Amino acid sequence: MTTAAHFTAALRDRQRLIGYWSLLDSPVAAERLARLGYDYLAFDAQHGLFGYQGLLNNLIATDTRGSTAVGMVRVEANDPTYIGRALDAGAAAVIVPLVDTAQDAADAVAAVRYPPHGRRSYGPMRAQLRIGPNPADTHEQTAVLAMIETADGLANVEEICATPGLDGIYVGPSDLRLAIGGKTSTDPDVADDFERALTRIREAAEAAGIAAGIHNGDGASAARRLAEGFTFASVAADVVHLQQVAAAHLDAAREGGRS
């Protein structure tokens, strides 16, 4: 079973990591996914269908026997309460959305670290079973990632990446494409500007010596971004893949019936 310490060390060392993105509150699905070989499962508390109990249950399921993955959470907002609860539930890393400035990134770091290095409140209810419980051990084993997905975040990416204590950045491609002028989250008309933005973000992370991650719709896209120099990549997402596979089987059954 992959430990939080092993995962966080690999992340900070800019080793290649691959994760799966979950929007559905299904601990049984998480338990199955955790055994496939992914390095992490990311549970989306910002746009996903999780209440706190669901988040807790899915993190527990990720730590199942035979798991290769740790649990990661995209929190609802850059807020000490949301960040602290995700970590207390056992997340090995948090992705903090809508980070626009270095100060935003510093606030996220402070919410992850205990005093005197930050302002996280002590109460690792479940996390103490697997992460910590001593503050020094917890700091060693948990990671904080800032999302780069806004026009301000892109403009300030070098300063954000240089924030002391920040372990990495994570690109939200849909919001980023909108931020640079896309009419939709997949607008091809801004493809060149989008690629230039990704290069800038990736190079800023590399210069700062921190991890650089990105969200992807499929494994082939994740492989492309890793080959370009991103250090970790998520494949998204369970609700989309469920629909795609179900539709493909339906089409196959209908075509077979006609023949």
Coordinates of C-alpha atoms in Angstrom, one line a residue:
M1 CA 0.0 0.0 0.0
T2 CA 1.3 3.4 -0.9
T3 CA 1.8 5.6 2.1
A4 CA 1.3 9.3 2.3
A5 CA 5.0 9.8 3.2
H6 CA 6.0 7.9 0.0
F7 CA 3.6 9.8 -2.2
T8 CA 4.4 13.2 -0.8
A9 CA 8.2 12.6 -1.2
A10 CA 7.7 11.5 -4.8
L11 CA 5.5 14.5 -5.5
R12 CA 8.1 16.9 -4.0
D13 CA 10.8 15.1 -6.0
R14 CA 8.9 15.9 -9.2
Q15 CA 8.5 12.2 -10.0
R16 CA 5.8 11.3 -12.5
L17 CA 2.5 10.4 -10.8
I18 CA -0.8 9.5 -12.3
G19 CA -4.2 9.9 -10.6
Y20 CA -7.9 9.4 -11.2
W21 CA -10.5 12.1 -10.6
S22 CA -13.7 11.3 -8.8
L23 CA -17.0 13.3 -8.8
L24 CA -19.3 10.6 -7.6
D25 CA -19.8 9.7 -3.9
S26 CA -19.2 5.9 -4.2
P27 CA -16.8 4.3 -1.7
V28 CA -17.2 1.0 -3.5
A29 CA -16.0 2.5 -6.7
A30 CA -13.2 4.2 -4.9
E31 CA -12.1 0.9 -3.4
R32 CA -12.0 -0.7 -6.8
L33 CA -10.2 2.3 -8.4
A34 CA -7.6 2.3 -5.6
R35 CA -6.4 -1.2 -6.5
L36 CA -5.8 -0.5 -10.2
G37 CA -2.3 1.1 -9.9
Y38 CA -3.1 4.8 -9.8
D39 CA -0.8 6.8 -7.5
Y40 CA -3.7 8.9 -6.1
L41 CA -7.5 9.3 -6.2
A42 CA -8.6 12.9 -6.2
F43 CA -12.0 13.6 -4.8
D44 CA -13.6 16.8 -6.0
A45 CA -15.3 18.6 -3.1
Q46 CA -15.6 21.8 -5.1
H47 CA -17.7 20.6 -8.1
G48 CA -18.2 16.9 -7.1
L49 CA -21.2 15.3 -5.4
F50 CA -19.6 14.9 -1.9
G51 CA -20.8 15.9 1.4
Y52 CA -18.3 15.6 4.3
Q53 CA -19.4 12.1 5.3
G54 CA -19.1 11.0 1.7
L55 CA -15.6 12.5 1.5
L56 CA -14.6 10.7 4.7
N57 CA -16.0 7.4 3.4
N58 CA -14.2 7.6 0.1
L59 CA -10.9 8.4 1.8
I60 CA -11.3 5.4 4.0
A61 CA -12.2 3.2 1.0
T62 CA -9.0 4.5 -0.8
D63 CA -6.9 3.1 2.0
T64 CA -8.3 -0.4 1.4
R65 CA -6.1 -3.5 1.5
G66 CA -4.3 -3.7 -1.9
S67 CA -4.6 0.0 -2.6
T68 CA -1.8 1.6 -4.6
A69 CA -3.3 5.1 -4.2
V70 CA -3.5 7.8 -1.6
G71 CA -6.5 10.1 -1.3
M72 CA -6.3 13.7 -2.5
V73 CA -9.1 16.3 -2.1
R74 CA -9.8 19.4 -4.1
V75 CA -11.4 21.5 -1.4
E76 CA -14.3 23.9 -1.8
A77 CA -12.3 27.1 -1.3
N78 CA -9.1 28.5 0.0
D79 CA -10.4 28.4 3.6
P80 CA -8.8 26.9 6.7
T81 CA -12.0 25.1 7.6
Y82 CA -12.4 23.2 4.4
I83 CA -8.7 22.5 4.1
G84 CA -8.4 21.4 7.7
R85 CA -11.5 19.1 7.5
A86 CA -10.1 17.4 4.4
L87 CA -6.8 16.8 6.1
D88 CA -8.4 15.6 9.3
A89 CA -10.3 13.1 7.3
G90 CA -7.1 11.6 6.0
A91 CA -6.3 13.4 2.7
A92 CA -2.6 13.2 1.8
A93 CA -2.8 16.3 -0.3
V94 CA -5.2 19.2 -0.9
I95 CA -5.7 21.1 -4.2
V96 CA -6.8 24.6 -3.4
P97 CA -8.8 26.3 -6.2
L98 CA -8.8 29.9 -7.5
V99 CA -5.4 30.9 -6.3
D100 CA -4.7 34.3 -7.8
T101 CA -1.7 35.6 -6.0
A102 CA 1.3 34.6 -3.9
Q103 CA -0.6 35.7 -0.8
D104 CA -3.4 33.3 -1.7
A105 CA -0.8 30.6 -2.0
A106 CA 0.7 31.5 1.3
D107 CA -2.7 31.4 2.9
A108 CA -3.2 27.9 1.6
V109 CA 0.1 26.8 2.9
A110 CA -0.7 28.2 6.3
A111 CA -4.0 26.4 6.4
V112 CA -2.1 23.1 5.9
R113 CA 0.7 23.6 8.4
Y114 CA 0.4 23.6 12.2
P115 CA 1.8 26.5 14.3
P116 CA 4.3 27.9 14.3
H117 CA 4.6 27.3 10.6
G118 CA 0.9 27.9 9.9
R119 CA -2.6 28.1 11.4
R120 CA -4.1 24.6 11.0
S121 CA -6.1 23.7 14.1
Y122 CA -5.1 20.5 15.7
G123 CA -7.6 17.7 15.6
P124 CA -6.6 15.0 13.1
M125 CA -9.6 12.7 13.9
R126 CA -8.9 10.1 11.3
A127 CA -5.7 11.3 9.9
Q128 CA -3.8 10.4 13.0
L129 CA -4.3 6.7 12.2
R130 CA -2.3 7.1 8.9
I131 CA -0.7 10.6 8.8
G132 CA 1.1 12.0 11.7
P133 CA -0.1 12.5 14.4
N134 CA 2.8 14.6 15.4
P135 CA 2.9 18.0 13.6
A136 CA 6.4 17.5 12.2
D137 CA 5.4 14.1 10.8
T138 CA 2.2 15.6 9.4
H139 CA 4.1 18.4 7.6
E140 CA 6.4 15.8 6.1
Q141 CA 3.6 13.6 4.8
T142 CA 1.0 16.1 3.5
A143 CA 1.1 18.3 0.4
V144 CA -0.6 21.5 -0.7
L145 CA -1.2 22.3 -4.3
A146 CA -2.4 25.6 -5.7
M147 CA -4.7 25.7 -8.7
I148 CA -3.7 28.0 -11.6
E149 CA -6.9 28.6 -13.5
T150 CA -7.6 32.3 -13.6
A151 CA -6.2 35.3 -15.5
D152 CA -4.6 36.6 -12.3
G153 CA -3.2 33.3 -11.4
L154 CA -1.5 33.0 -14.8
A155 CA -0.2 36.6 -14.5
N156 CA 1.2 35.8 -11.1
V157 CA 2.3 32.2 -11.6
E158 CA 6.0 32.8 -11.1
E159 CA 5.4 34.5 -7.7
I160 CA 2.9 31.8 -6.8
C161 CA 5.3 29.0 -7.5
A162 CA 8.0 30.7 -5.4
T163 CA 5.7 30.7 -2.3
P164 CA 7.6 29.0 0.6
G165 CA 6.1 25.7 1.6
L166 CA 4.0 25.3 -1.6
D167 CA 4.5 21.7 -2.9
G168 CA 3.1 22.2 -6.4
I169 CA 0.6 23.8 -8.7
Y170 CA -2.3 22.2 -10.6
V171 CA -3.8 23.4 -13.8
G172 CA -7.6 23.6 -14.2
P173 CA -7.7 23.6 -18.0
S174 CA -11.4 24.4 -18.4
D175 CA -11.3 27.6 -16.3
L176 CA -7.9 28.5 -17.7
R177 CA -9.2 28.4 -21.2
L178 CA -12.1 30.6 -20.3
A179 CA -9.7 33.0 -18.5
I180 CA -7.6 33.6 -21.6
G181 CA -10.7 34.4 -23.7
G182 CA -12.2 31.1 -24.7
K183 CA -15.9 31.2 -25.4
T184 CA -16.3 27.6 -24.1
S185 CA -14.2 25.4 -21.8
T186 CA -12.9 23.6 -25.0
D187 CA -12.8 26.5 -27.4
P188 CA -10.3 25.6 -30.2
D189 CA -9.9 29.3 -31.2
V190 CA -7.6 30.0 -28.2
A191 CA -5.6 26.7 -28.5
D192 CA -2.3 28.5 -29.3
D193 CA -2.7 30.9 -26.4
F194 CA -3.7 28.0 -24.1
E195 CA -0.6 26.0 -25.0
R196 CA 1.6 29.1 -24.4
A197 CA 0.0 29.5 -21.0
L198 CA 0.6 25.8 -20.1
T199 CA 4.3 26.2 -21.1
R200 CA 4.6 29.3 -18.9
I201 CA 3.0 27.5 -15.9
R202 CA 5.1 24.4 -16.4
E203 CA 8.3 26.3 -16.7
A204 CA 7.5 28.4 -13.6
A205 CA 7.0 25.3 -11.5
E206 CA 10.2 23.8 -12.8
A207 CA 12.2 26.9 -12.0
A208 CA 10.8 26.9 -8.5
G209 CA 11.5 23.2 -8.1
I210 CA 7.9 22.3 -7.3
A211 CA 5.5 19.8 -8.8
A212 CA 3.4 20.7 -11.8
G213 CA 0.1 18.9 -12.4
I214 CA -2.8 19.1 -14.8
H215 CA -6.3 17.8 -15.3
N216 CA -7.0 15.6 -18.3
G217 CA -10.0 14.0 -19.9
D218 CA -8.3 10.7 -20.8
G219 CA -5.1 8.7 -20.5
A220 CA -3.7 9.7 -23.8
S221 CA -4.0 13.4 -23.0
A222 CA -2.3 12.7 -19.6
A223 CA 0.6 10.9 -21.3
R224 CA 1.0 13.9 -23.7
R225 CA 1.2 16.4 -20.8
L226 CA 3.6 14.2 -18.8
A227 CA 5.9 14.0 -21.9
E228 CA 5.8 17.8 -22.1
G229 CA 7.2 18.1 -18.6
F230 CA 4.2 18.1 -16.2
T231 CA 5.1 15.9 -13.3
F232 CA 1.7 14.6 -12.3
A233 CA -1.5 14.2 -14.2
S234 CA -5.1 13.3 -13.4
V235 CA -7.4 11.4 -15.6
A236 CA -11.0 12.6 -15.3
A237 CA -13.6 11.6 -14.3
D238 CA -15.8 8.7 -13.1
V239 CA -19.1 10.3 -14.0
V240 CA -17.9 11.1 -17.5
H241 CA -16.4 7.7 -18.1
L242 CA -19.4 5.9 -16.8
Q243 CA -21.6 7.7 -19.3
Q244 CA -19.1 7.1 -22.2
V245 CA -18.8 3.4 -21.5
A246 CA -22.5 2.9 -21.0
A247 CA -23.2 4.8 -24.3
A248 CA -20.6 2.7 -26.2
H249 CA -22.2 -0.5 -24.9
L250 CA -25.6 0.7 -25.8
D251 CA -24.5 1.6 -29.4
A252 CA -22.8 -1.8 -29.7
A253 CA -25.9 -3.7 -28.5
R254 CA -28.1 -1.7 -30.9
E255 CA -25.8 -2.3 -33.9
G256 CA -25.5 -6.0 -33.1
G257 CA -29.3 -6.3 -32.9
R258 CA -29.7 -4.7 -36.3
S259 CA -27.3 -7.1 -37.9

